Amino acid sequence: AQKVTQAQTEISVVEKEDVTLDCVYETRDTTYYLFWYKQPPSGELVFLIRRNSFDEQNEISGRYSWNFQKSTSSFNFTITASQVVDSAVYFCALGNYGQNFVFGPGTRLSVLP
Amino acid sequence: GAVVSQHPSWVICKSGTSVKIECRSLDFQATTMFWYRQFPKQSLMLMATSNEGSKATYEQGVEKDKFLINHASLTLSTLTVTSAHPEDSSFYICSARGGMGGGTLSGNTIYFGEGSWLTVV
């Protein structure tokens, strides 16, 4: 069975602080994909990143960075110098070719001014 | 780029009535569409998978007679909530597979619609 765990239900930080959102997944597939999505209050899902299981290279995109560690089945997401506009619910998801996504429960991030 | 459009974004209906939500892939052909439901402060849960021209596959616990899914063309899937009740009030979001860019899976792309807020009163 596939499962995604996001242990942090809610996180509050003060603007300009760094924050890391944890994601741990379970799958028996040898090939799979991991995603992070942002869901602002309006509800739509905003795609942030996709990572395939063969690519453990960490990635940085502006203030966002991702740390994929296959050995611990984790795909953590760090926001550097957080801003109020980063306030949202963030979902980690696990997917595979031709299959639906399995979403984690989400982490609600509040960035306070 | 490819876009998936959902309509309506917001809908309020009376208990006992039916409401239809449309999911359209605007510039690509979506062979597979997925419907998710999200209750307040919870994660997205897959309801059903629909393939163009065939019957939808429903997840366990989802009433197929209540949540009618039609995927009659490669660009349109519809979710009809029949005899809606207040407990059906939720955020419904679709995703479509096909095209280029975004959350790509092995050459196919998964795009999410904007979501539809359903309130049953």
mmCIF file of C-alpha atoms in Angstrom:
data_model
loop_
_atom_site.group_PDB
_atom_site.id
_atom_site.type_symbol
_atom_site.label_atom_id
_atom_site.label_comp_id
_atom_site.label_asym_id
_atom_site.label_seq_id
_atom_site.Cartn_x
_atom_site.Cartn_y
_atom_site.Cartn_z
ATOM 1 C CA ALA A 1 0.000 0.000 0.000
ATOM 2 C CA GLN A 2 1.105 3.527 -0.657
ATOM 3 C CA LYS A 3 1.061 6.118 2.068
ATOM 4 C CA VAL A 4 2.285 9.639 2.616
ATOM 5 C CA THR A 5 2.791 11.050 6.077
ATOM 6 C CA GLN A 6 3.190 14.700 6.946
ATOM 7 C CA ALA A 7 3.685 14.702 10.685
ATOM 8 C CA GLN A 8 3.382 18.449 11.085
ATOM 9 C CA THR A 9 -0.264 19.437 11.080
ATOM 10 C CA GLU A 10 0.301 23.152 11.558
ATOM 11 C CA ILE A 11 3.388 25.326 11.656
ATOM 12 C CA SER A 12 3.629 28.991 12.524
ATOM 13 C CA VAL A 13 6.713 31.040 11.843
ATOM 14 C CA VAL A 14 7.568 34.692 11.811
ATOM 15 C CA GLU A 15 8.367 36.260 8.492
ATOM 16 C CA LYS A 16 11.968 35.764 7.301
ATOM 17 C CA GLU A 17 12.392 32.585 9.301
ATOM 18 C CA ASP A 18 13.309 29.379 7.513
ATOM 19 C CA VAL A 19 10.857 26.512 7.768
ATOM 20 C CA THR A 20 11.067 22.854 6.794
ATOM 21 C CA LEU A 21 8.016 20.749 6.012
ATOM 22 C CA ASP A 22 8.493 17.038 6.478
ATOM 23 C CA CYS A 23 7.211 14.297 4.210
ATOM 24 C CA VAL A 24 7.684 10.567 4.655
ATOM 25 C CA TYR A 25 6.291 8.084 2.173
ATOM 26 C CA GLU A 26 5.734 4.375 1.836
ATOM 27 C CA THR A 27 5.607 2.446 -1.398
ATOM 28 C CA ARG A 28 6.591 -0.938 -2.745
ATOM 29 C CA ASP A 29 7.145 0.438 -6.219
ATOM 30 C CA THR A 30 10.731 0.758 -7.387
ATOM 31 C CA THR A 31 9.833 3.611 -9.695
ATOM 32 C CA TYR A 32 7.675 6.396 -8.404
ATOM 33 C CA TYR A 33 7.322 10.134 -8.306
ATOM 34 C CA LEU A 34 7.044 12.555 -5.436
ATOM 35 C CA PHE A 35 5.379 15.930 -5.573
ATOM 36 C CA TRP A 36 4.797 18.995 -3.489
ATOM 37 C CA TYR A 37 1.728 21.126 -4.009
ATOM 38 C CA LYS A 38 0.700 24.389 -2.399
ATOM 39 C CA GLN A 39 -2.949 25.040 -1.665
ATOM 40 C CA PRO A 40 -3.700 28.679 -0.887
ATOM 41 C CA PRO A 41 -6.994 29.642 0.774
ATOM 42 C CA SER A 42 -8.669 29.855 -2.625
ATOM 43 C CA GLY A 43 -8.347 26.091 -2.876
ATOM 44 C CA GLU A 44 -6.547 25.403 -6.118
ATOM 45 C CA LEU A 45 -3.485 23.217 -6.117
ATOM 46 C CA VAL A 46 -0.285 24.903 -7.224
ATOM 47 C CA PHE A 47 2.377 22.547 -8.517
ATOM 48 C CA LEU A 48 5.781 23.123 -6.891
ATOM 49 C CA ILE A 49 8.005 20.205 -7.775
ATOM 50 C CA ARG A 50 8.175 16.677 -9.093
ATOM 51 C CA ARG A 51 10.992 14.293 -8.278
ATOM 52 C CA ASN A 52 11.408 10.767 -9.613
ATOM 53 C CA SER A 53 12.717 7.949 -7.482
ATOM 54 C CA PHE A 54 15.983 7.684 -9.389
ATOM 55 C CA ASP A 55 16.940 11.283 -8.872
ATOM 56 C CA GLU A 56 18.110 11.978 -5.348
ATOM 57 C CA GLN A 57 19.791 15.214 -6.217
ATOM 58 C CA ASN A 58 18.559 18.021 -4.043
ATOM 59 C CA GLU A 59 16.938 20.920 -5.806
ATOM 60 C CA ILE A 60 16.783 24.613 -5.119
ATOM 61 C CA SER A 61 14.374 27.003 -6.752
ATOM 62 C CA GLY A 62 14.568 30.504 -5.395
ATOM 63 C CA ARG A 63 13.594 30.378 -1.743
ATOM 64 C CA TYR A 64 12.422 26.779 -2.062
ATOM 65 C CA SER A 65 14.594 23.716 -1.680
ATOM 66 C CA TRP A 66 13.875 20.031 -1.483
ATOM 67 C CA ASN A 67 15.816 17.228 0.170
ATOM 68 C CA PHE A 68 15.030 13.767 -1.166
ATOM 69 C CA GLN A 69 16.515 10.886 0.802
ATOM 70 C CA LYS A 70 15.501 7.512 -0.487
ATOM 71 C CA SER A 71 17.208 5.722 2.402
ATOM 72 C CA THR A 72 14.777 7.281 4.842
ATOM 73 C CA SER A 73 11.861 7.583 2.397
ATOM 74 C CA SER A 74 11.685 11.289 2.998
ATOM 75 C CA PHE A 75 11.132 14.253 0.725
ATOM 76 C CA ASN A 76 11.361 17.373 2.836
ATOM 77 C CA PHE A 77 10.619 20.888 1.674
ATOM 78 C CA THR A 78 12.340 23.996 3.022
ATOM 79 C CA ILE A 79 11.278 27.570 2.542
ATOM 80 C CA THR A 80 14.045 30.050 3.223
ATOM 81 C CA ALA A 81 13.272 33.547 4.440
ATOM 82 C CA SER A 82 9.563 32.836 4.592
ATOM 83 C CA GLN A 83 7.053 35.451 3.526
ATOM 84 C CA VAL A 84 3.439 36.044 4.447
ATOM 85 C CA VAL A 85 2.413 34.955 0.944
ATOM 86 C CA ASP A 86 3.821 31.518 1.710
ATOM 87 C CA SER A 87 0.950 30.932 4.122
ATOM 88 C CA ALA A 88 -0.983 27.981 2.739
ATOM 89 C CA VAL A 89 -1.510 24.279 3.134
ATOM 90 C CA TYR A 90 1.260 22.243 1.589
ATOM 91 C CA PHE A 91 0.674 18.733 0.365
ATOM 92 C CA CYS A 92 3.246 16.089 -0.359
ATOM 93 C CA ALA A 93 2.030 13.480 -2.822
ATOM 94 C CA LEU A 94 3.183 10.157 -4.214
ATOM 95 C CA GLY A 95 2.308 9.093 -7.724
ATOM 96 C CA ASN A 96 3.172 6.593 -10.388
ATOM 97 C CA TYR A 97 2.572 6.168 -14.076
ATOM 98 C CA GLY A 98 -1.070 5.690 -14.883
ATOM 99 C CA GLN A 99 -2.111 5.869 -11.263
ATOM 100 C CA ASN A 100 -3.714 8.460 -9.088
ATOM 101 C CA PHE A 101 -1.905 10.559 -6.560
ATOM 102 C CA VAL A 102 -1.777 9.624 -2.899
ATOM 103 C CA PHE A 103 -1.736 12.789 -0.868
ATOM 104 C CA GLY A 104 -0.386 13.376 2.583
ATOM 105 C CA PRO A 105 -2.671 15.020 5.124
ATOM 106 C CA GLY A 106 -1.121 18.397 4.485
ATOM 107 C CA THR A 107 0.754 20.890 6.638
ATOM 108 C CA ARG A 108 -0.839 24.264 7.280
ATOM 109 C CA LEU A 109 1.851 26.923 7.275
ATOM 110 C CA SER A 110 1.162 30.321 8.769
ATOM 111 C CA VAL A 111 3.763 32.995 8.254
ATOM 112 C CA LEU A 112 3.204 35.897 10.579
ATOM 113 C CA PRO A 113 4.353 39.409 9.737
ATOM 114 C CA GLY B 1 0.430 25.907 -21.254
ATOM 115 C CA ALA B 2 -2.116 23.202 -20.699
ATOM 116 C CA VAL B 3 -4.923 24.078 -18.340
ATOM 117 C CA VAL B 4 -7.666 22.168 -16.691
ATOM 118 C CA SER B 5 -10.763 24.197 -16.026
ATOM 119 C CA GLN B 6 -13.447 23.351 -13.512
ATOM 120 C CA HIS B 7 -16.891 24.863 -13.451
ATOM 121 C CA PRO B 8 -18.555 26.080 -11.367
ATOM 122 C CA SER B 9 -16.020 27.314 -8.830
ATOM 123 C CA TRP B 10 -18.711 27.821 -6.228
ATOM 124 C CA VAL B 11 -22.129 26.242 -6.043
ATOM 125 C CA ILE B 12 -24.839 26.243 -3.440
ATOM 126 C CA CYS B 13 -27.724 23.857 -3.839
ATOM 127 C CA LYS B 14 -30.702 22.758 -1.828
ATOM 128 C CA SER B 15 -30.727 19.420 -0.125
ATOM 129 C CA GLY B 16 -32.215 16.761 -2.371
ATOM 130 C CA THR B 17 -31.245 18.391 -5.635
ATOM 131 C CA SER B 18 -28.491 17.354 -8.029
ATOM 132 C CA VAL B 19 -25.512 19.400 -9.050
ATOM 133 C CA LYS B 20 -23.080 18.908 -11.912
ATOM 134 C CA ILE B 21 -19.415 19.871 -11.899
ATOM 135 C CA GLU B 22 -17.483 20.007 -15.143
ATOM 136 C CA CYS B 23 -13.789 19.361 -15.651
ATOM 137 C CA ARG B 24 -12.351 20.376 -18.990
ATOM 138 C CA SER B 25 -8.898 20.029 -20.425
ATOM 139 C CA LEU B 26 -8.561 23.173 -22.480
ATOM 140 C CA ASP B 27 -5.747 22.428 -24.869
ATOM 141 C CA PHE B 28 -4.932 18.773 -24.569
ATOM 142 C CA GLN B 29 -6.711 15.465 -24.714
ATOM 143 C CA ALA B 30 -7.176 13.877 -21.333
ATOM 144 C CA THR B 31 -7.471 10.128 -21.574
ATOM 145 C CA THR B 32 -7.780 9.806 -17.820
ATOM 146 C CA MET B 33 -9.352 12.125 -15.303
ATOM 147 C CA PHE B 34 -9.383 11.800 -11.547
ATOM 148 C CA TRP B 35 -11.904 13.215 -9.109
ATOM 149 C CA TYR B 36 -10.917 14.089 -5.568
ATOM 150 C CA ARG B 37 -12.860 15.327 -2.575
ATOM 151 C CA GLN B 38 -11.451 17.371 0.242
ATOM 152 C CA PHE B 39 -13.309 17.955 3.482
ATOM 153 C CA PRO B 40 -12.335 20.968 5.572
ATOM 154 C CA LYS B 41 -8.849 20.740 6.999
ATOM 155 C CA GLN B 42 -8.345 17.302 5.532
ATOM 156 C CA SER B 43 -6.327 15.955 2.662
ATOM 157 C CA LEU B 44 -7.546 15.196 -0.808
ATOM 158 C CA MET B 45 -9.081 11.783 -1.212
ATOM 159 C CA LEU B 46 -9.519 10.095 -4.545
ATOM 160 C CA MET B 47 -13.131 9.393 -5.370
ATOM 161 C CA ALA B 48 -12.915 7.868 -8.793
ATOM 162 C CA THR B 49 -10.871 7.462 -11.926
ATOM 163 C CA SER B 50 -12.525 7.971 -15.274
ATOM 164 C CA ASN B 51 -11.216 6.903 -18.640
ATOM 165 C CA GLU B 52 -12.708 8.342 -21.773
ATOM 166 C CA GLY B 53 -15.435 6.158 -23.168
ATOM 167 C CA SER B 54 -15.596 3.713 -20.287
ATOM 168 C CA LYS B 55 -17.177 3.485 -16.869
ATOM 169 C CA ALA B 56 -15.473 5.204 -13.989
ATOM 170 C CA THR B 57 -13.660 3.200 -11.363
ATOM 171 C CA TYR B 58 -14.755 4.212 -7.888
ATOM 172 C CA GLU B 59 -12.729 4.015 -4.715
ATOM 173 C CA GLN B 60 -13.998 1.961 -1.846
ATOM 174 C CA GLY B 61 -16.652 3.739 0.117
ATOM 175 C CA VAL B 62 -17.679 6.083 -2.687
ATOM 176 C CA GLU B 63 -21.266 5.590 -3.812
ATOM 177 C CA LYS B 64 -21.257 5.331 -7.567
ATOM 178 C CA ASP B 65 -24.997 5.907 -7.790
ATOM 179 C CA LYS B 66 -24.651 9.121 -5.859
ATOM 180 C CA PHE B 67 -21.575 10.485 -7.547
ATOM 181 C CA LEU B 68 -22.128 9.996 -11.245
ATOM 182 C CA ILE B 69 -19.071 10.451 -13.381
ATOM 183 C CA ASN B 70 -19.200 10.781 -17.124
ATOM 184 C CA HIS B 71 -16.153 11.059 -19.363
ATOM 185 C CA ALA B 72 -17.808 11.187 -22.750
ATOM 186 C CA SER B 73 -15.040 13.027 -24.577
ATOM 187 C CA LEU B 74 -11.289 13.450 -24.339
ATOM 188 C CA THR B 75 -11.688 16.975 -23.016
ATOM 189 C CA LEU B 76 -14.614 16.741 -20.631
ATOM 190 C CA SER B 77 -15.493 14.801 -17.527
ATOM 191 C CA THR B 78 -18.457 15.605 -15.341
ATOM 192 C CA LEU B 79 -19.231 14.762 -11.746
ATOM 193 C CA THR B 80 -22.888 14.848 -10.786
ATOM 194 C CA VAL B 81 -23.764 14.769 -7.117
ATOM 195 C CA THR B 82 -27.269 13.362 -7.038
ATOM 196 C CA SER B 83 -29.738 13.989 -4.248
ATOM 197 C CA ALA B 84 -27.179 16.104 -2.470
ATOM 198 C CA HIS B 85 -27.165 16.321 1.296
ATOM 199 C CA PRO B 86 -25.358 18.733 3.611
ATOM 200 C CA GLU B 87 -22.724 16.092 4.333
ATOM 201 C CA ASP B 88 -21.786 16.212 0.646
ATOM 202 C CA SER B 89 -20.625 19.781 1.130
ATOM 203 C CA SER B 90 -16.983 19.688 0.251
ATOM 204 C CA PHE B 91 -14.280 20.860 -2.109
ATOM 205 C CA TYR B 92 -14.192 18.772 -5.256
ATOM 206 C CA ILE B 93 -11.163 18.887 -7.515
ATOM 207 C CA CYS B 94 -10.361 17.073 -10.701
ATOM 208 C CA SER B 95 -7.121 16.278 -12.411
ATOM 209 C CA ALA B 96 -6.471 15.274 -15.974
ATOM 210 C CA ARG B 97 -3.643 13.293 -17.506
ATOM 211 C CA GLY B 98 -2.193 14.246 -20.858
ATOM 212 C CA GLY B 99 -0.220 17.035 -22.546
ATOM 213 C CA MET B 100 3.140 18.491 -21.588
ATOM 214 C CA GLY B 101 4.635 20.292 -18.624
ATOM 215 C CA GLY B 102 3.532 20.631 -14.987
ATOM 216 C CA GLY B 103 3.484 17.550 -12.772
ATOM 217 C CA THR B 104 4.753 15.181 -15.403
ATOM 218 C CA LEU B 105 4.571 11.443 -14.978
ATOM 219 C CA SER B 106 6.669 9.485 -17.468
ATOM 220 C CA GLY B 107 5.866 11.774 -20.340
ATOM 221 C CA ASN B 108 2.251 12.260 -19.376
ATOM 222 C CA THR B 109 1.161 15.251 -17.401
ATOM 223 C CA ILE B 110 -1.168 15.567 -14.480
ATOM 224 C CA TYR B 111 -2.908 18.917 -14.249
ATOM 225 C CA PHE B 112 -5.316 19.883 -11.535
ATOM 226 C CA GLY B 113 -8.432 21.955 -11.992
ATOM 227 C CA GLU B 114 -9.119 24.964 -9.831
ATOM 228 C CA GLY B 115 -11.588 23.059 -7.700
ATOM 229 C CA SER B 116 -15.277 23.491 -6.968
ATOM 230 C CA TRP B 117 -16.727 24.420 -3.615
ATOM 231 C CA LEU B 118 -20.070 22.725 -3.065
ATOM 232 C CA THR B 119 -22.342 23.793 -0.249
ATOM 233 C CA VAL B 120 -25.587 21.912 0.264
ATOM 234 C CA VAL B 121 -28.139 23.731 2.371
#
